[in-house]
Tab-separated table of N, CA, C and O and ligand atoms in Angstrom:
chain	number	residue	atom	x	y	z
A	7	MET	N	156.993	30.742	145.173
A	7	MET	CA	156.787	29.632	144.982
A	7	MET	C	156.507	28.809	144.308
A	7	MET	O	156.487	29.341	143.219
A	8	ARG	N	157.557	27.550	143.821
A	8	ARG	CA	157.164	26.553	143.032
A	8	ARG	C	155.736	26.014	142.549
A	8	ARG	O	155.272	25.169	143.646
A	9	TYR	N	155.637	25.898	141.448
A	9	TYR	CA	154.380	25.848	140.974
A	9	TYR	C	154.074	24.339	140.247
A	9	TYR	O	154.336	24.253	139.145
A	10	ASN	N	153.394	22.532	140.392
A	10	ASN	CA	154.112	21.725	139.705
A	10	ASN	C	152.206	21.448	139.086
A	10	ASN	O	151.338	22.196	139.454
A	11	VAL	N	152.036	21.400	137.592
A	11	VAL	CA	151.392	21.577	136.968
A	11	VAL	C	150.317	19.952	136.347
A	11	VAL	O	151.441	18.859	136.302
A	12	VAL	N	149.723	19.817	137.346
A	12	VAL	CA	149.019	18.197	137.349
A	12	VAL	C	148.643	17.752	136.420
A	12	VAL	O	147.298	18.985	136.089
A	13	LYS	N	148.939	16.708	135.523
A	13	LYS	CA	147.770	16.155	134.038
A	13	LYS	C	146.423	15.902	134.696
A	13	LYS	O	146.715	14.853	136.545
A	14	GLY	N	145.318	15.997	134.376
A	14	GLY	CA	144.543	15.149	134.781
A	14	GLY	C	143.669	15.665	135.545
A	14	GLY	O	142.559	15.606	136.381
A	15	ALA	N	143.964	17.500	136.211
A	15	ALA	CA	143.710	17.921	137.263
A	15	ALA	C	141.584	18.649	137.461
A	15	ALA	O	141.960	17.854	138.215
A	16	LYS	N	141.509	18.182	135.902
A	16	LYS	CA	140.043	18.586	135.820
A	16	LYS	C	139.558	17.691	135.883
A	16	LYS	O	138.712	17.912	137.277
A	17	TYR	N	139.914	16.660	135.832
A	17	TYR	CA	139.341	15.053	135.917
A	17	TYR	C	139.122	15.173	137.949
A	17	TYR	O	138.140	14.354	138.530
A	18	ILE	N	140.258	14.775	138.564
A	18	ILE	CA	140.669	14.898	139.914
A	18	ILE	C	139.620	15.816	140.372
A	18	ILE	O	139.020	15.186	141.454
A	19	ILE	N	139.578	16.874	140.025
A	19	ILE	CA	138.704	18.201	140.674
A	19	ILE	C	136.958	17.761	141.181
A	19	ILE	O	136.464	17.523	141.643
A	20	GLU	N	136.996	17.282	139.113
A	20	GLU	CA	135.176	16.500	139.470
A	20	GLU	C	135.273	15.327	139.637
A	20	GLU	O	133.851	15.703	140.200
A	21	ASP	N	135.765	14.903	139.896
A	21	ASP	CA	135.589	13.307	140.868
A	21	ASP	C	135.813	13.811	142.038
A	21	ASP	O	135.343	12.161	143.244
A	22	SER	N	135.980	14.942	142.811
A	22	SER	CA	136.328	15.023	144.109
A	22	SER	C	134.679	15.330	145.076
A	22	SER	O	134.073	16.390	144.517
A	23	GLU	N	134.246	14.475	146.134
A	23	GLU	CA	133.069	15.029	146.560
A	23	GLU	C	133.088	16.210	147.441
A	23	GLU	O	133.054	16.468	147.883
A	24	HIS	N	134.966	15.735	147.701
A	24	HIS	CA	135.022	17.181	148.733
A	24	HIS	C	134.584	18.769	147.560
A	24	HIS	O	134.617	19.962	148.384
A	25	VAL	N	135.240	18.291	146.728
A	25	VAL	CA	134.767	19.853	145.555
A	25	VAL	C	133.437	20.274	145.210
A	25	VAL	O	132.647	19.690	144.761
A	26	ILE	N	133.260	21.534	145.722
A	26	ILE	CA	132.068	22.109	144.949
A	26	ILE	C	132.180	22.864	144.283
A	26	ILE	O	133.001	23.928	143.867
A	27	LYS	N	131.224	22.786	143.586
A	27	LYS	CA	131.495	22.714	141.849
A	27	LYS	C	130.860	24.371	141.540
A	27	LYS	O	131.296	25.275	140.254
A	28	LYS	N	130.012	24.737	142.104
A	28	LYS	CA	129.626	25.486	141.291
A	28	LYS	C	129.295	26.321	142.724
A	28	LYS	O	127.877	26.510	143.557
A	29	PRO	N	130.020	27.421	143.380
A	29	PRO	CA	129.873	27.986	144.582
A	29	PRO	C	128.462	28.601	144.966
A	29	PRO	O	127.828	28.722	145.842
A	30	GLU	N	128.251	29.855	143.979
A	30	GLU	CA	127.782	30.301	143.529
A	30	GLU	C	126.328	30.135	143.756
A	30	GLU	O	125.319	30.711	144.683
A	31	THR	N	125.902	28.970	144.120
A	31	THR	CA	125.048	28.008	144.069
A	31	THR	C	124.487	27.911	145.161
A	31	THR	O	123.608	27.935	145.805
A	32	HIS	N	125.262	27.665	147.005
A	32	HIS	CA	125.344	28.313	148.428
A	32	HIS	C	125.734	29.336	148.695
A	32	HIS	O	125.533	29.380	149.696
A	33	LYS	N	125.539	30.324	147.939
A	33	LYS	CA	125.567	31.275	148.798
A	33	LYS	C	124.577	31.999	150.039
A	33	LYS	O	123.230	32.058	149.519
A	34	ASN	N	125.162	31.876	150.870
A	34	ASN	CA	124.198	31.887	152.236
A	34	ASN	C	123.788	31.069	152.186
A	34	ASN	O	122.584	30.583	153.849
A	35	LYS	N	123.602	29.697	151.913
A	35	LYS	CA	123.433	28.159	152.556
A	35	LYS	C	124.381	27.844	153.215
A	35	LYS	O	124.154	26.456	152.411
A	36	TRP	N	125.597	28.390	153.412
A	36	TRP	CA	126.810	26.866	153.599
A	36	TRP	C	126.452	26.025	154.317
A	36	TRP	O	126.916	24.771	154.849
A	37	HIS	N	125.543	26.427	155.418
A	37	HIS	CA	125.103	25.452	156.531
A	37	HIS	C	124.923	24.376	156.033
A	37	HIS	O	125.138	23.495	156.800
A	38	MET	N	123.981	24.955	155.220
A	38	MET	CA	123.478	23.731	154.854
A	38	MET	C	124.319	22.726	153.821
A	38	MET	O	123.922	21.047	154.325
A	39	VAL	N	125.392	23.301	153.167
A	39	VAL	CA	125.853	22.403	152.325
A	39	VAL	C	127.063	21.656	153.573
A	39	VAL	O	126.485	20.066	153.434
A	40	PHE	N	127.167	22.146	154.627
A	40	PHE	CA	127.683	21.174	156.088
A	40	PHE	C	126.554	19.990	156.590
A	40	PHE	O	127.114	19.693	157.880
A	41	GLY	N	125.517	20.406	156.571
A	41	GLY	CA	124.401	20.267	157.237
A	41	GLY	C	125.016	20.269	158.766
A	41	GLY	O	124.056	19.339	159.933
A	42	ASN	N	125.092	21.197	159.008
A	42	ASN	CA	125.457	21.927	160.770
A	42	ASN	C	125.442	23.416	160.839
A	42	ASN	O	125.344	23.909	159.716
A	43	ASN	N	125.404	24.080	161.696
A	43	ASN	CA	125.357	25.183	162.455
A	43	ASN	C	126.781	26.039	163.107
A	43	ASN	O	126.804	26.899	163.320
A	44	ASN	N	127.700	24.895	162.648
A	44	ASN	CA	128.723	25.348	163.467
A	44	ASN	C	129.749	26.349	162.514
A	44	ASN	O	129.396	26.305	161.139
A	45	PRO	N	130.718	27.060	162.956
A	45	PRO	CA	131.444	28.240	162.086
A	45	PRO	C	132.112	27.881	161.342
A	45	PRO	O	132.589	26.406	161.114
A	46	ILE	N	131.897	28.938	160.169
A	46	ILE	CA	132.405	28.029	159.078
A	46	ILE	C	134.140	29.070	159.200
A	46	ILE	O	133.984	30.153	158.853
A	47	CYS	N	135.104	28.792	157.519
A	47	CYS	CA	136.500	29.232	158.137
A	47	CYS	C	136.935	29.291	156.235
A	47	CYS	O	136.965	27.967	156.186
A	48	LEU	N	137.044	30.093	155.868
A	48	LEU	CA	137.615	30.507	154.673
A	48	LEU	C	138.723	30.608	154.547
A	48	LEU	O	139.391	31.500	155.037
A	49	GLU	N	140.032	29.544	153.704
A	49	GLU	CA	141.131	29.967	153.586
A	49	GLU	C	141.700	30.465	152.184
A	49	GLU	O	141.168	29.456	150.435
A	50	LEU	N	141.376	31.620	151.469
A	50	LEU	CA	141.625	31.893	150.447
A	50	LEU	C	143.340	31.985	149.514
A	50	LEU	O	144.429	32.509	150.109
A	51	GLY	N	143.627	31.493	148.674
A	51	GLY	CA	144.660	30.635	148.282
A	51	GLY	C	145.772	29.969	148.875
A	51	GLY	O	146.261	29.715	149.579
A	52	MET	N	144.587	29.058	148.940
A	52	MET	CA	145.373	27.556	150.074
A	52	MET	C	146.133	26.507	149.261
A	52	MET	O	146.633	26.052	150.370
A	53	VAL	N	146.704	27.085	148.063
A	53	VAL	CA	147.404	26.004	147.009
A	53	VAL	C	147.313	24.826	147.454
A	53	VAL	O	146.226	24.079	146.778
A	54	ARG	N	148.412	23.728	147.896
A	54	ARG	CA	147.660	22.124	148.648
A	54	ARG	C	147.215	21.776	149.833
A	54	ARG	O	147.215	20.646	149.730
A	55	GLY	N	146.523	22.707	150.123
A	55	GLY	CA	145.991	22.615	150.955
A	55	GLY	C	146.021	22.220	152.062
A	55	GLY	O	145.268	21.406	153.303
A	56	ILE	N	147.587	21.927	152.645
A	56	ILE	CA	148.258	21.244	153.826
A	56	ILE	C	147.801	22.461	155.072
A	56	ILE	O	147.149	21.604	156.172
A	57	PHE	N	147.360	23.777	155.439
A	57	PHE	CA	146.927	24.219	156.403
A	57	PHE	C	145.256	23.811	156.751
A	57	PHE	O	145.055	23.750	157.936
A	58	ILE	N	144.815	24.133	155.608
A	58	ILE	CA	143.299	23.888	155.915
A	58	ILE	C	143.074	22.107	155.977
A	58	ILE	O	142.267	22.178	156.717
A	59	ILE	N	143.627	20.845	155.471
A	59	ILE	CA	143.222	20.056	155.940
A	59	ILE	C	143.278	19.698	157.448
A	59	ILE	O	142.932	19.067	158.074
A	60	GLU	N	144.791	19.816	157.757
A	60	GLU	CA	145.312	19.921	159.017
A	60	GLU	C	144.479	20.448	159.990
A	60	GLU	O	144.198	20.304	161.360
A	61	MET	N	143.991	21.693	159.789
A	61	MET	CA	142.632	22.694	160.555
A	61	MET	C	141.786	21.688	160.882
A	61	MET	O	140.486	21.808	162.034
A	62	ALA	N	140.949	21.387	159.675
A	62	ALA	CA	139.624	20.513	159.396
A	62	ALA	C	139.506	18.668	160.200
A	62	ALA	O	139.240	18.715	161.057
A	63	LYS	N	140.802	18.778	160.521
A	63	LYS	CA	141.234	17.510	161.397
A	63	LYS	C	141.077	17.675	162.750
A	63	LYS	O	141.097	17.289	163.465
A	64	ALA	N	141.731	18.698	163.385
A	64	ALA	CA	141.951	19.139	164.127
A	64	ALA	C	141.130	19.582	165.134
A	64	ALA	O	140.992	20.058	166.061
A	65	ASN	N	139.989	20.353	164.313
A	65	ASN	CA	138.704	20.711	164.458
A	65	ASN	C	137.676	20.235	164.164
A	65	ASN	O	136.863	21.137	163.236
A	66	PRO	N	137.140	19.502	164.306
A	66	PRO	CA	135.897	18.299	163.940
A	66	PRO	C	134.602	19.239	164.223
A	66	PRO	O	133.413	19.255	163.307
A	67	ASN	N	134.946	20.115	164.675
A	67	ASN	CA	133.218	21.052	165.352
A	67	ASN	C	133.674	22.597	164.646
A	67	ASN	O	132.885	23.037	165.097
A	68	LYS	N	134.306	22.653	164.046
A	68	LYS	CA	134.010	23.920	162.309
A	68	LYS	C	134.179	23.042	161.637
A	68	LYS	O	134.544	22.292	160.992
A	69	ASN	N	133.582	24.308	160.475
A	69	ASN	CA	133.656	23.851	159.284
A	69	ASN	C	134.851	24.917	157.942
A	69	ASN	O	135.344	25.727	158.931
A	70	PHE	N	135.679	24.134	157.357
A	70	PHE	CA	135.979	24.466	156.270
A	70	PHE	C	136.067	24.599	155.005
A	70	PHE	O	135.549	23.456	154.708
A	71	ILE	N	136.494	25.690	154.308
A	71	ILE	CA	136.581	25.615	153.275
A	71	ILE	C	137.836	26.685	152.811
A	71	ILE	O	138.309	27.224	152.862
A	72	GLY	N	138.758	25.796	151.483
A	72	GLY	CA	139.549	26.345	150.848
A	72	GLY	C	139.522	26.520	149.175
A	72	GLY	O	138.845	25.745	149.135
A	73	LEU	N	139.990	27.868	149.134
A	73	LEU	CA	139.870	27.551	147.747
A	73	LEU	C	141.164	28.719	147.161
A	73	LEU	O	141.856	29.371	148.018
A	74	GLU	N	141.125	28.129	145.590
A	74	GLU	CA	142.379	28.155	145.259
A	74	GLU	C	141.909	28.501	143.656
A	74	GLU	O	141.126	27.627	143.221
A	75	ILE	N	142.927	29.185	143.151
A	75	ILE	CA	142.450	29.460	141.759
A	75	ILE	C	143.289	28.760	140.714
A	75	ILE	O	142.636	28.363	139.854
A	76	ASP	N	144.514	28.420	141.237
A	76	ASP	CA	145.144	26.803	140.655
A	76	ASP	C	144.457	25.417	140.834
A	76	ASP	O	144.665	24.968	140.906
A	77	GLY	N	144.196	24.981	138.839
A	77	GLY	CA	144.038	23.761	139.071
A	77	GLY	C	144.611	22.584	139.604
A	77	GLY	O	144.116	21.949	140.040
A	78	SER	N	145.689	22.802	139.168
A	78	SER	CA	146.465	22.418	139.505
A	78	SER	C	147.113	21.874	140.517
A	78	SER	O	147.647	20.609	141.692
A	79	GLN	N	147.032	23.231	141.756
A	79	GLN	CA	147.243	23.198	143.398
A	79	GLN	C	145.884	22.355	144.244
A	79	GLN	O	146.526	21.919	145.367
A	80	THR	N	145.129	22.769	143.170
A	80	THR	CA	143.754	22.265	143.776
A	80	THR	C	143.424	20.717	143.463
A	80	THR	O	142.883	20.265	144.996
A	81	ALA	N	143.888	20.222	142.219
A	81	ALA	CA	144.155	18.849	142.371
A	81	ALA	C	145.484	18.099	143.400
A	81	ALA	O	144.972	17.202	143.997
A	82	THR	N	146.123	19.055	143.597
A	82	THR	CA	147.030	18.315	144.907
A	82	THR	C	146.664	18.434	145.885
A	82	THR	O	146.232	17.309	146.586
A	83	ALA	N	145.404	19.332	146.628
A	83	ALA	CA	145.288	19.053	147.488
A	83	ALA	C	144.075	18.540	147.763
A	83	ALA	O	144.023	18.012	148.662
A	84	VAL	N	143.495	17.906	146.848
A	84	VAL	CA	142.057	16.881	147.092
A	84	VAL	C	142.821	15.499	147.295
A	84	VAL	O	142.688	14.796	148.272
A	85	LYS	N	143.993	15.076	146.381
A	85	LYS	CA	144.533	13.954	146.587
A	85	LYS	C	145.344	14.183	148.537
A	85	LYS	O	146.043	12.840	148.259
A	86	ASN	N	145.824	15.567	148.722
A	86	ASN	CA	146.295	15.462	150.184
A	86	ASN	C	145.571	14.983	150.927
A	86	ASN	O	145.525	15.332	151.992
A	87	ILE	N	143.960	15.265	151.068
A	87	ILE	CA	142.985	15.238	151.677
A	87	ILE	C	143.244	13.408	152.219
A	87	ILE	O	142.714	12.722	153.123
A	88	GLY	N	143.579	12.390	150.954
A	88	GLY	CA	143.665	11.470	150.884
A	88	GLY	C	141.690	10.438	150.427
A	88	GLY	O	141.083	11.388	149.953
A	89	THR	N	142.154	9.522	150.945
A	89	THR	CA	140.967	8.822	150.756
A	89	THR	C	139.394	8.493	151.860
A	89	THR	O	138.636	8.691	151.611
A	90	LYS	N	140.145	9.185	153.193
A	90	LYS	CA	139.450	9.740	154.450
A	90	LYS	C	138.689	11.018	153.636
A	90	LYS	O	138.972	11.498	154.197
A	91	LYS	N	136.921	10.904	154.267
A	91	LYS	CA	136.302	11.820	153.891
A	91	LYS	C	136.114	12.225	155.133
A	91	LYS	O	135.985	12.090	155.766
A	92	LEU	N	136.697	14.266	154.728
A	92	LEU	CA	136.813	14.950	156.136
A	92	LEU	C	135.024	15.649	156.110
A	92	LEU	O	134.824	16.032	154.749
A	93	LYS	N	134.591	15.769	156.674
A	93	LYS	CA	132.979	15.960	156.695
A	93	LYS	C	133.275	17.870	156.604
A	93	LYS	O	131.991	18.182	155.967
A	94	ASN	N	133.865	17.641	156.956
A	94	ASN	CA	133.959	19.399	157.367
A	94	ASN	C	135.202	20.120	156.370
A	94	ASN	O	135.179	21.317	157.199
A	95	LEU	N	135.303	19.817	155.597
A	95	LEU	CA	136.383	20.649	154.784
A	95	LEU	C	135.804	20.585	153.339
A	95	LEU	O	135.090	19.076	152.882
A	96	LYS	N	135.158	21.754	152.751
A	96	LYS	CA	134.992	21.236	151.515
A	96	LYS	C	136.505	22.267	150.051
A	96	LYS	O	136.501	23.243	151.209
A	97	ILE	N	136.543	22.249	149.249
A	97	ILE	CA	137.346	22.678	148.334
A	97	ILE	C	136.754	23.412	147.393
A	97	ILE	O	135.446	23.164	146.771
A	98	ILE	N	137.526	24.578	147.186
A	98	ILE	CA	136.443	25.772	145.990
A	98	ILE	C	137.642	25.605	144.856
A	98	ILE	O	138.454	26.296	145.068
A	99	CYS	N	137.760	25.957	143.468
A	99	CYS	CA	138.713	25.974	142.614
A	99	CYS	C	138.233	27.235	141.805
A	99	CYS	O	136.972	26.971	140.821
A	100	ALA	N	138.739	28.451	142.441
A	100	ALA	CA	137.801	29.699	141.610
A	100	ALA	C	138.888	30.859	142.250
A	100	ALA	O	139.665	30.591	142.969
A	101	ASP	N	138.225	31.820	141.564
A	101	ASP	CA	138.736	33.430	141.793
A	101	ASP	C	138.706	33.944	143.185
A	101	ASP	O	137.154	33.972	142.591
A	102	ALA	N	139.666	34.304	144.130
A	102	ALA	CA	139.387	34.495	145.242
A	102	ALA	C	138.584	35.805	144.793
A	102	ALA	O	137.666	36.923	145.761
A	103	SER	N	138.818	36.530	143.717
A	103	SER	CA	138.218	38.793	143.303
A	103	SER	C	136.689	38.263	143.243
A	103	SER	O	135.733	39.115	143.649
A	104	ASN	N	136.457	36.702	143.723
A	104	ASN	CA	134.512	36.548	143.041
A	104	ASN	C	134.404	36.200	144.407
A	104	ASN	O	132.503	35.469	144.488
A	105	ILE	N	134.468	36.323	145.831
A	105	ILE	CA	134.012	35.564	147.013
A	105	ILE	C	132.607	36.589	147.036
A	105	ILE	O	131.614	35.766	147.640
A	106	ALA	N	132.465	37.543	146.753
A	106	ALA	CA	131.039	37.928	146.990
A	106	ALA	C	130.539	37.597	146.367
A	106	ALA	O	128.701	37.343	146.773
A	107	GLU	N	130.194	36.873	145.200
A	107	GLU	CA	129.354	35.773	143.963
A	107	GLU	C	128.976	34.561	145.281
A	107	GLU	O	127.960	34.023	144.889
A	108	TYR	N	129.881	34.024	145.755
A	108	TYR	CA	129.866	33.073	146.345
A	108	TYR	C	129.634	32.503	148.268
A	108	TYR	O	129.353	31.926	148.338
A	109	PHE	N	129.525	33.770	148.740
A	109	PHE	CA	129.197	33.880	150.146
A	109	PHE	C	128.537	34.906	150.539
A	109	PHE	O	129.241	35.973	150.147
A	110	GLY	N	127.800	34.890	151.925
A	110	GLY	CA	127.015	36.164	152.463
A	110	GLY	C	127.730	36.319	153.685
A	110	GLY	O	129.047	36.553	153.603
A	111	LYS	N	127.114	36.447	154.122
A	111	LYS	CA	127.472	37.251	156.136
A	111	LYS	C	127.978	35.097	157.110
A	111	LYS	O	128.338	35.641	157.938
A	112	GLU	N	127.663	34.059	155.805
A	112	GLU	CA	128.131	33.174	157.037
A	112	GLU	C	129.288	33.096	157.442
A	112	GLU	O	129.774	32.171	158.237
A	113	ILE	N	130.550	33.656	156.681
A	113	ILE	CA	131.504	33.154	156.930
A	113	ILE	C	132.112	33.735	158.002
A	113	ILE	O	132.365	34.894	158.740
A	114	ASP	N	133.228	32.744	159.331
A	114	ASP	CA	133.412	33.560	160.493
A	114	ASP	C	134.683	33.791	160.549
A	114	ASP	O	135.254	34.880	161.400
A	115	THR	N	135.603	33.365	159.700
A	115	THR	CA	136.817	33.136	159.798
A	115	THR	C	137.421	33.249	158.462
A	115	THR	O	136.841	32.718	157.448
A	116	ILE	N	137.961	34.241	157.690
A	116	ILE	CA	138.920	33.791	156.633
A	116	ILE	C	140.534	34.645	157.080
A	116	ILE	O	140.738	35.092	157.971
A	117	TYR	N	141.495	32.768	156.402
A	117	TYR	CA	142.938	33.633	156.358
A	117	TYR	C	143.376	33.536	155.362
A	117	TYR	O	143.197	32.858	154.305
A	118	LEU	N	144.536	34.295	155.148
A	118	LEU	CA	144.429	35.058	154.508
A	118	LEU	C	146.205	35.077	154.484
A	118	LEU	O	146.720	35.902	155.134
A	119	THR	N	147.111	33.683	154.582
A	119	THR	CA	148.283	34.124	154.621
A	119	THR	C	149.420	33.620	153.394
A	119	THR	O	149.278	33.118	152.731
A	120	PHE	N	150.401	34.247	153.692
A	120	PHE	CA	151.344	34.399	152.482
A	120	PHE	C	150.401	34.749	150.998
A	120	PHE	O	150.892	34.098	150.173
A	121	SER	N	150.185	36.034	151.088
A	121	SER	CA	149.163	35.731	149.565
A	121	SER	C	149.879	36.239	148.331
A	121	SER	O	151.147	36.834	149.111
A	122	GLU	N	149.730	35.934	147.365
A	122	GLU	CA	150.729	36.270	146.333
A	122	GLU	C	149.672	36.263	144.700
A	122	GLU	O	149.026	35.041	144.977
A	123	PRO	N	149.255	37.487	145.102
A	123	PRO	CA	148.320	37.534	143.523
A	123	PRO	C	148.587	36.905	142.613
A	123	PRO	O	150.129	37.100	141.899
A	124	TRP	N	147.526	36.547	141.790
A	124	TRP	CA	147.864	35.973	140.602
A	124	TRP	C	147.966	36.875	139.421
A	124	TRP	O	146.947	37.856	139.148
A	125	PRO	N	149.010	36.692	138.837
A	125	PRO	CA	149.285	38.054	137.652
A	125	PRO	C	147.972	37.609	136.771
A	125	PRO	O	147.713	36.996	136.287
A	126	LYS	N	147.819	39.090	135.958
A	126	LYS	CA	146.846	39.610	135.005
A	126	LYS	C	147.117	38.355	133.879
A	126	LYS	O	146.406	38.101	133.317
A	127	ASN	N	148.867	37.944	133.715
A	127	ASN	CA	149.168	37.791	132.927
A	127	ASN	C	149.625	36.402	132.585
A	127	ASN	O	149.784	35.727	131.223
A	128	LYS	N	149.365	35.712	133.507
A	128	LYS	CA	149.728	34.030	133.701
A	128	LYS	C	148.078	33.272	133.150
A	128	LYS	O	147.478	33.792	133.703
A	129	MET	N	148.591	32.520	132.940
A	129	MET	CA	147.000	31.573	132.479
A	129	MET	C	146.119	31.050	133.417
A	129	MET	O	146.527	31.172	135.024
A	130	ARG	N	144.974	31.011	133.016
A	130	ARG	CA	143.760	31.349	134.861
A	130	ARG	C	143.773	29.514	134.532
A	130	ARG	O	143.752	28.981	133.819
A	131	LYS	N	142.283	29.751	135.311
A	131	LYS	CA	142.168	27.730	135.541
A	131	LYS	C	142.241	27.350	135.252
A	131	LYS	O	142.398	25.889	134.863
A	132	LYS	N	141.662	28.021	134.304
A	132	LYS	CA	140.447	27.045	132.825
A	132	LYS	C	142.137	25.824	131.680
A	132	LYS	O	141.791	25.599	131.173
A	133	ASP	N	142.933	27.828	132.146
A	133	ASP	CA	144.116	26.765	131.217
A	133	ASP	C	144.563	25.833	131.982
A	133	ASP	O	145.721	24.678	131.419
A	134	LEU	N	144.754	25.760	133.049
A	134	LEU	CA	146.143	25.025	134.035
A	134	LEU	C	145.474	23.276	133.874
A	134	LEU	O	146.030	22.522	134.949
A	135	LEU	N	143.563	23.236	133.642
A	135	LEU	CA	143.323	22.488	133.917
A	135	LEU	C	143.263	21.029	132.737
A	135	LEU	O	142.898	21.046	131.836
A	136	LEU	N	144.714	20.746	132.806
A	136	LEU	CA	145.266	20.045	131.281
A	136	LEU	C	145.013	18.505	131.593
A	136	LEU	O	144.791	17.987	132.557
B	30	LIG	C1	152.174	32.566	148.339
B	30	LIG	S1	150.526	31.148	148.439
B	30	LIG	C2	150.110	31.045	149.733
B	30	LIG	C3	150.491	30.383	150.876
B	30	LIG	C4	149.669	29.790	151.069
B	30	LIG	N1	148.690	30.433	151.618
B	30	LIG	C5	150.801	29.621	152.736
B	30	LIG	O1	150.434	30.373	153.910
B	30	LIG	O2	151.475	28.459	153.195
B	30	LIG	C6	149.363	31.981	147.060
B	30	LIG	C7	148.285	31.426	146.749
B	30	LIG	O3	147.546	31.828	146.134
B	30	LIG	C8	146.787	31.638	144.799
B	30	LIG	N2	146.167	32.981	144.455
B	30	LIG	C9	146.295	33.670	143.974
B	30	LIG	N3	145.893	34.818	143.653
B	30	LIG	C10	144.708	34.320	143.568
B	30	LIG	C11	143.029	33.928	143.834
B	30	LIG	N4	142.432	35.413	143.447
B	30	LIG	N5	142.277	33.425	144.214
B	30	LIG	C12	142.029	31.948	144.225
B	30	LIG	N6	143.849	31.711	144.671
B	30	LIG	C13	144.729	33.012	144.327
B	30	LIG	C14	148.187	31.263	143.765
B	30	LIG	O4	147.674	30.083	142.950
B	30	LIG	C15	148.508	30.178	144.890
B	30	LIG	O5	148.112	29.347	145.118
C-alpha cells in the first residue's frame, strides 16, 4: 500500500475532537467516552479510515474506534470524516502493540483486515508527524 506524508498531520490530529489523545486514560471506561452502553467495535490499522467511517455512519447504534500508527494516515482519516461530527466514532493514533494498555474487556468486535505489520526499521508515528 502507498502511504502519503501529510504535512501538518500533528496539528490536524491535535485539533480533531474525534481523536482521543491519551487512550490509556480511558481503559475500562470507553462507554463513558461515547456516553452510552452500545457495543464498541475497534479497527486496528484503519489507514485512511474509509471502512470505519462508513461503518459508523451505517450503524448509529454501535460505537467505533479506528486505531492507526501512522500520523499521516490518521490525519487523512480525520479529513475523511469531514466537518459533520460522528458521535459514535473515535480515532486513536497509536501502536496496536499497546492495545492492552488502552482497552479492557469493553471491546465487542475487533476488525483486522489486510494487516501489514509496521516494519521495525520504518519511521514511527513521532517521525511522521511533520
Ligand atoms: C495494509 S494496511 C490495512 C488495510 C485496511 N485494514 C484495509 O482493509 O483496507 C495496514 C495498516 O496497518 C497500519 N499498522 C501497521 N502496524 C501497525 C501497528 N503496530 N499499530 C497500528 N497500526 C499499524 C499501517 O500503518 C497501515 O495503515
